[in-house]
Short mmCIF file of C-alpha atoms in Angstrom, two decimals:
data_model
loop_
_atom_site.label_atom_id
_atom_site.label_comp_id
_atom_site.label_asym_id
_atom_site.label_seq_id
_atom_site.Cartn_x
_atom_site.Cartn_y
_atom_site.Cartn_z
CA UNK N 1 86.59 99.38 91.35
CA UNK N 2 85.83 99.50 87.69
CA UNK N 3 83.20 101.71 86.78
CA UNK N 4 82.17 103.68 83.80
CA UNK N 5 81.56 107.38 84.73
CA UNK N 6 80.25 109.71 82.08
CA UNK N 7 80.47 113.46 82.20
CA UNK N 8 77.06 115.37 82.68
CA UNK N 9 74.49 114.03 79.86
CA UNK N 10 75.95 110.51 80.15
CA UNK N 11 75.69 109.65 76.33
CA UNK N 12 78.79 109.44 73.82
CA UNK N 13 78.35 111.75 71.00
CA UNK N 14 79.28 111.50 67.38
CA UNK N 15 81.55 113.93 65.64
CA UNK N 16 83.76 116.55 67.08
CA UNK N 17 82.41 116.50 70.57
CA UNK N 18 82.80 112.78 71.03
CA UNK N 19 86.69 112.74 71.81
CA UNK N 20 86.31 115.55 74.34
CA UNK N 21 83.23 113.27 75.79
CA UNK N 22 85.60 110.39 75.83
CA UNK N 23 88.61 112.27 77.48
CA UNK N 24 86.46 113.75 80.19
CA UNK N 25 84.86 110.14 80.82
CA UNK N 26 88.88 108.79 81.17
CA UNK N 27 89.41 111.62 83.46
CA UNK N 28 86.58 110.58 85.86
CA UNK N 29 87.81 106.99 85.58
CA UNK N 30 91.34 107.80 86.55
CA UNK N 31 90.10 109.69 89.47
CA UNK N 32 87.92 107.01 90.73
CA UNK N 33 90.63 104.80 90.30
CA UNK N 34 92.97 106.91 92.30
CA UNK N 35 91.00 106.73 95.25
CA UNK N 36 90.96 102.88 95.42
CA UNK N 37 93.53 101.95 97.85
CA UNK N 38 96.83 100.45 96.40
CA UNK N 39 97.62 96.88 97.33
CA UNK N 40 100.53 98.16 99.60
CA UNK N 41 98.07 100.17 101.51
CA UNK N 42 95.84 97.65 101.95
CA UNK N 43 97.13 96.79 105.14
CA UNK N 44 94.50 94.18 106.30
CA UNK N 45 97.22 91.88 108.17
CA UNK N 46 95.82 90.61 111.73
CA UNK N 47 95.49 93.52 114.19
CA UNK N 48 97.54 92.81 117.18
CA UNK N 49 96.47 94.35 120.26
CA UNK N 50 99.88 95.81 120.89
CA UNK N 51 99.68 97.87 117.95
CA UNK N 52 95.92 98.96 118.38
CA UNK N 53 93.21 100.40 120.63
CA UNK N 54 89.84 98.84 120.31
CA UNK N 55 87.26 100.94 121.80
CA UNK N 56 83.44 101.00 121.20
CA UNK N 57 83.94 98.89 118.12
CA UNK N 58 86.41 101.28 116.85
CA UNK N 59 90.11 100.44 116.03
CA UNK N 60 92.56 103.20 116.39
CA UNK N 61 96.18 102.74 115.75
CA UNK N 62 98.49 103.23 118.74
CA UNK N 63 100.59 105.47 116.66
CA UNK N 64 97.86 107.85 115.66
CA UNK N 65 97.88 111.27 117.03
CA UNK N 66 94.27 112.27 118.29
CA UNK N 67 94.48 115.56 120.16
CA UNK N 68 91.88 116.62 122.48
CA UNK N 69 90.36 113.01 122.65
CA UNK N 70 87.45 114.43 124.50
CA UNK N 71 86.19 116.41 121.56
CA UNK N 72 86.65 113.89 119.08
CA UNK N 73 83.59 111.25 118.29
CA UNK N 74 83.53 108.45 116.30
CA UNK N 75 80.18 106.64 116.14
CA UNK N 76 81.48 102.89 115.48
CA UNK N 77 83.24 100.40 113.30
CA UNK N 78 85.60 102.87 112.09
CA UNK N 79 89.40 102.74 111.54
CA UNK N 80 92.12 105.41 112.41
CA UNK N 81 95.54 104.24 110.89
CA UNK N 82 99.10 104.87 112.20
CA UNK N 83 100.35 108.55 112.12
CA UNK N 84 96.75 109.74 111.35
CA UNK N 85 96.37 113.23 113.17
CA UNK N 86 92.94 114.27 114.32
CA UNK N 87 92.88 117.93 115.88
CA UNK N 88 90.07 117.85 118.46
CA UNK N 89 92.20 120.31 120.51
CA UNK N 90 91.04 123.03 118.16
CA UNK N 91 87.39 122.14 117.86
CA UNK N 92 84.91 119.16 117.84
CA UNK N 93 85.33 116.30 115.11
CA UNK N 94 82.67 113.99 114.53
CA UNK N 95 83.29 110.76 112.47
CA UNK N 96 80.24 108.57 111.35
CA UNK N 97 80.14 104.76 111.14
CA UNK N 98 82.34 102.51 109.01
CA UNK N 99 84.85 105.12 108.02
CA UNK N 100 88.53 104.91 107.58
CA UNK N 101 91.12 107.36 108.19
CA UNK N 102 94.30 106.48 106.21
CA UNK N 103 98.03 106.37 107.59
CA UNK N 104 99.29 109.79 107.99
CA UNK N 105 96.05 111.77 107.02
CA UNK N 106 95.47 114.92 108.96
CA UNK N 107 92.05 115.91 110.04
CA UNK N 108 92.09 119.55 111.11
CA UNK N 109 89.22 121.67 111.82
CA UNK N 110 88.81 124.86 109.84
CA UNK N 111 90.20 128.14 110.87
CA UNK N 112 88.00 131.26 110.41
CA UNK N 113 88.29 134.93 111.31
CA UNK N 114 85.50 137.30 112.98
CA UNK N 115 85.28 140.54 114.71
CA UNK N 116 87.19 141.13 117.93
CA UNK N 117 87.21 144.49 119.79
CA UNK N 118 90.37 143.22 121.73
CA UNK N 119 92.74 142.09 119.09
CA UNK N 120 94.96 144.61 117.48
CA UNK N 121 94.00 143.95 114.04
CA UNK N 122 90.21 143.94 114.94
CA UNK N 123 89.86 140.05 113.95
CA UNK N 124 89.80 137.10 116.21
CA UNK N 125 90.53 133.56 114.97
CA UNK N 126 88.73 130.61 115.88
CA UNK N 127 88.00 126.90 114.85
CA UNK N 128 84.75 125.71 113.73
CA UNK N 129 83.58 121.74 114.37
CA UNK N 130 84.31 119.40 111.45
CA UNK N 131 81.74 116.56 110.36
CA UNK N 132 82.89 113.30 108.76
CA UNK N 133 79.87 111.23 107.50
CA UNK N 134 79.56 107.50 107.62
CA UNK N 135 81.31 105.36 104.97
CA UNK N 136 83.98 107.79 104.16
CA UNK N 137 87.46 106.78 103.09
CA UNK N 138 90.24 109.34 103.60
CA UNK N 139 93.39 107.82 101.92
CA UNK N 140 97.20 108.19 103.33
CA UNK N 141 98.65 111.60 103.66
CA UNK N 142 95.37 113.43 102.88
CA UNK N 143 95.01 116.74 104.45
CA UNK N 144 91.38 117.74 105.44
CA UNK N 145 90.53 121.00 106.81
CA UNK N 146 86.65 120.93 105.42
CA UNK N 147 83.74 121.95 107.74
CA UNK N 148 81.71 119.04 106.24
CA UNK N 149 82.42 115.58 104.33
CA UNK N 150 79.06 113.81 103.65
CA UNK N 151 78.11 110.19 103.36
CA UNK N 152 80.47 108.14 101.04
CA UNK N 153 82.99 110.59 100.35
CA UNK N 154 86.08 109.31 99.19
CA UNK N 155 89.70 111.32 99.21
CA UNK N 156 92.47 110.32 97.59
CA UNK N 157 96.03 110.19 98.76
CA UNK N 158 97.87 113.48 99.38
CA UNK N 159 94.81 115.34 98.37
CA UNK N 160 94.09 118.65 100.37
CA UNK N 161 90.46 119.80 101.24
CA UNK N 162 90.44 123.25 101.99
CA UNK N 163 89.46 125.40 105.05
CA UNK N 164 85.61 125.36 105.63
CA UNK N 165 84.94 123.39 102.33
CA UNK N 166 81.82 121.58 102.18
CA UNK N 167 81.95 118.14 100.40
CA UNK N 168 78.37 116.57 99.77
CA UNK N 169 77.37 113.17 99.76
CA UNK N 170 79.34 110.27 97.51
CA UNK N 171 81.66 112.94 96.22
CA UNK N 172 85.28 111.56 95.03
CA UNK N 173 88.36 113.78 95.22
CA UNK N 174 91.30 112.70 93.36
CA UNK N 175 94.62 111.61 94.52
CA UNK N 176 96.76 114.78 94.59
CA UNK N 177 93.87 116.92 94.23
CA UNK N 178 93.35 120.50 95.81
CA UNK N 179 90.26 121.46 96.72
CA UNK N 180 90.11 125.42 97.41
CA UNK N 181 89.03 126.79 100.91
CA UNK N 182 85.22 127.18 101.22
CA UNK N 183 84.41 125.23 98.06
CA UNK N 184 81.08 123.65 97.89
CA UNK N 185 80.98 120.31 95.90
CA UNK N 186 77.59 118.88 94.71
CA UNK N 187 76.61 115.52 95.56
CA UNK N 188 78.34 112.66 93.50
CA UNK N 189 80.75 115.21 91.97
CA UNK N 190 84.02 113.72 90.96
CA UNK N 191 87.15 116.40 91.06
CA UNK N 192 90.51 116.25 90.05
CA UNK N 193 93.49 118.60 89.90
CA UNK N 194 94.88 121.83 91.24
CA UNK N 195 92.83 123.46 91.83
CA UNK N 196 90.17 120.69 91.73
CA UNK N 197 87.46 120.91 88.94
CA UNK N 198 84.73 118.68 88.27
CA UNK N 199 85.46 115.62 85.93
CA UNK N 200 82.58 113.55 85.94
CA UNK N 201 79.74 112.41 88.36
CA UNK N 202 79.35 108.94 90.17
CA UNK N 203 77.25 106.51 88.89
CA UNK N 204 73.80 105.23 90.68
CA UNK N 205 75.39 101.92 90.74
CA UNK N 206 78.43 103.10 92.59
CA UNK N 207 76.25 105.00 95.23
CA UNK N 208 74.38 101.79 95.86
CA UNK N 209 77.45 99.76 96.17
CA UNK N 210 79.76 101.93 98.27
CA UNK N 211 78.36 101.74 101.53
CA UNK N 212 78.19 97.88 101.53
CA UNK N 213 81.71 97.69 100.39
CA UNK N 214 83.04 100.19 103.04
CA UNK N 215 81.43 98.04 105.71
CA UNK N 216 82.91 94.86 104.45
CA UNK N 217 86.36 96.54 104.20
CA UNK N 218 86.22 97.42 107.86
CA UNK N 219 84.72 94.00 108.69
CA UNK N 220 87.78 92.52 106.87
CA UNK N 221 90.14 94.58 108.95
CA UNK N 222 88.55 93.58 112.11
CA UNK N 223 88.15 89.89 111.51
CA UNK N 224 91.40 88.64 113.09
CA UNK N 225 91.18 90.09 116.19
CA UNK N 226 89.49 92.77 118.43
CA UNK N 227 85.67 93.66 118.57
CA UNK N 228 83.42 92.39 115.90
CA UNK N 229 81.51 95.13 113.64
CA UNK N 230 78.27 95.09 114.51
#
């Protein structure tokens, strides 16, 4: 994907501020590029039935680890790749349409603390449901413990999204970024670094294009065999 993404305000400036503005735009562009799958990760070779489970228009690798499957719901036309782990045994995990969970990624509902009259420390630990929106792409080896990922969110490789974080629609979390626990990311934010900080915002053109792109990628992955995306 090639996008020019500018920091808030959107205009290049003359004088001393121009270099800082350009640096911010470059940082945002690099964050965008980091969530685009590298060629070696775009494994769209024909999906053989021996390696994949085709269920209700979803494609799930037989090497994926889905715990508590009765509490994991996938709306349809989504892909869960090899070695991905979804912890439905802890709490409900809901995934929207045309989303992709990359190889080795972990979806773990967030742990919370509440008062208890029976535990020795006066606290009890419990897990709350996780919701993943439609057209979401989570790259390989990312760890997500968020309570909510909105529509069109992109999470880069090896990124960590902290416990109970709220990531609103069309956010981009760069590769290797670390989003703190209970953080709230505004819609269309581009974040990078550890701890993650806002480096730009997603352009309106990208917002319009990403859902269609996500659908095309899923259709491409499913085209050789198995169900056709509706």
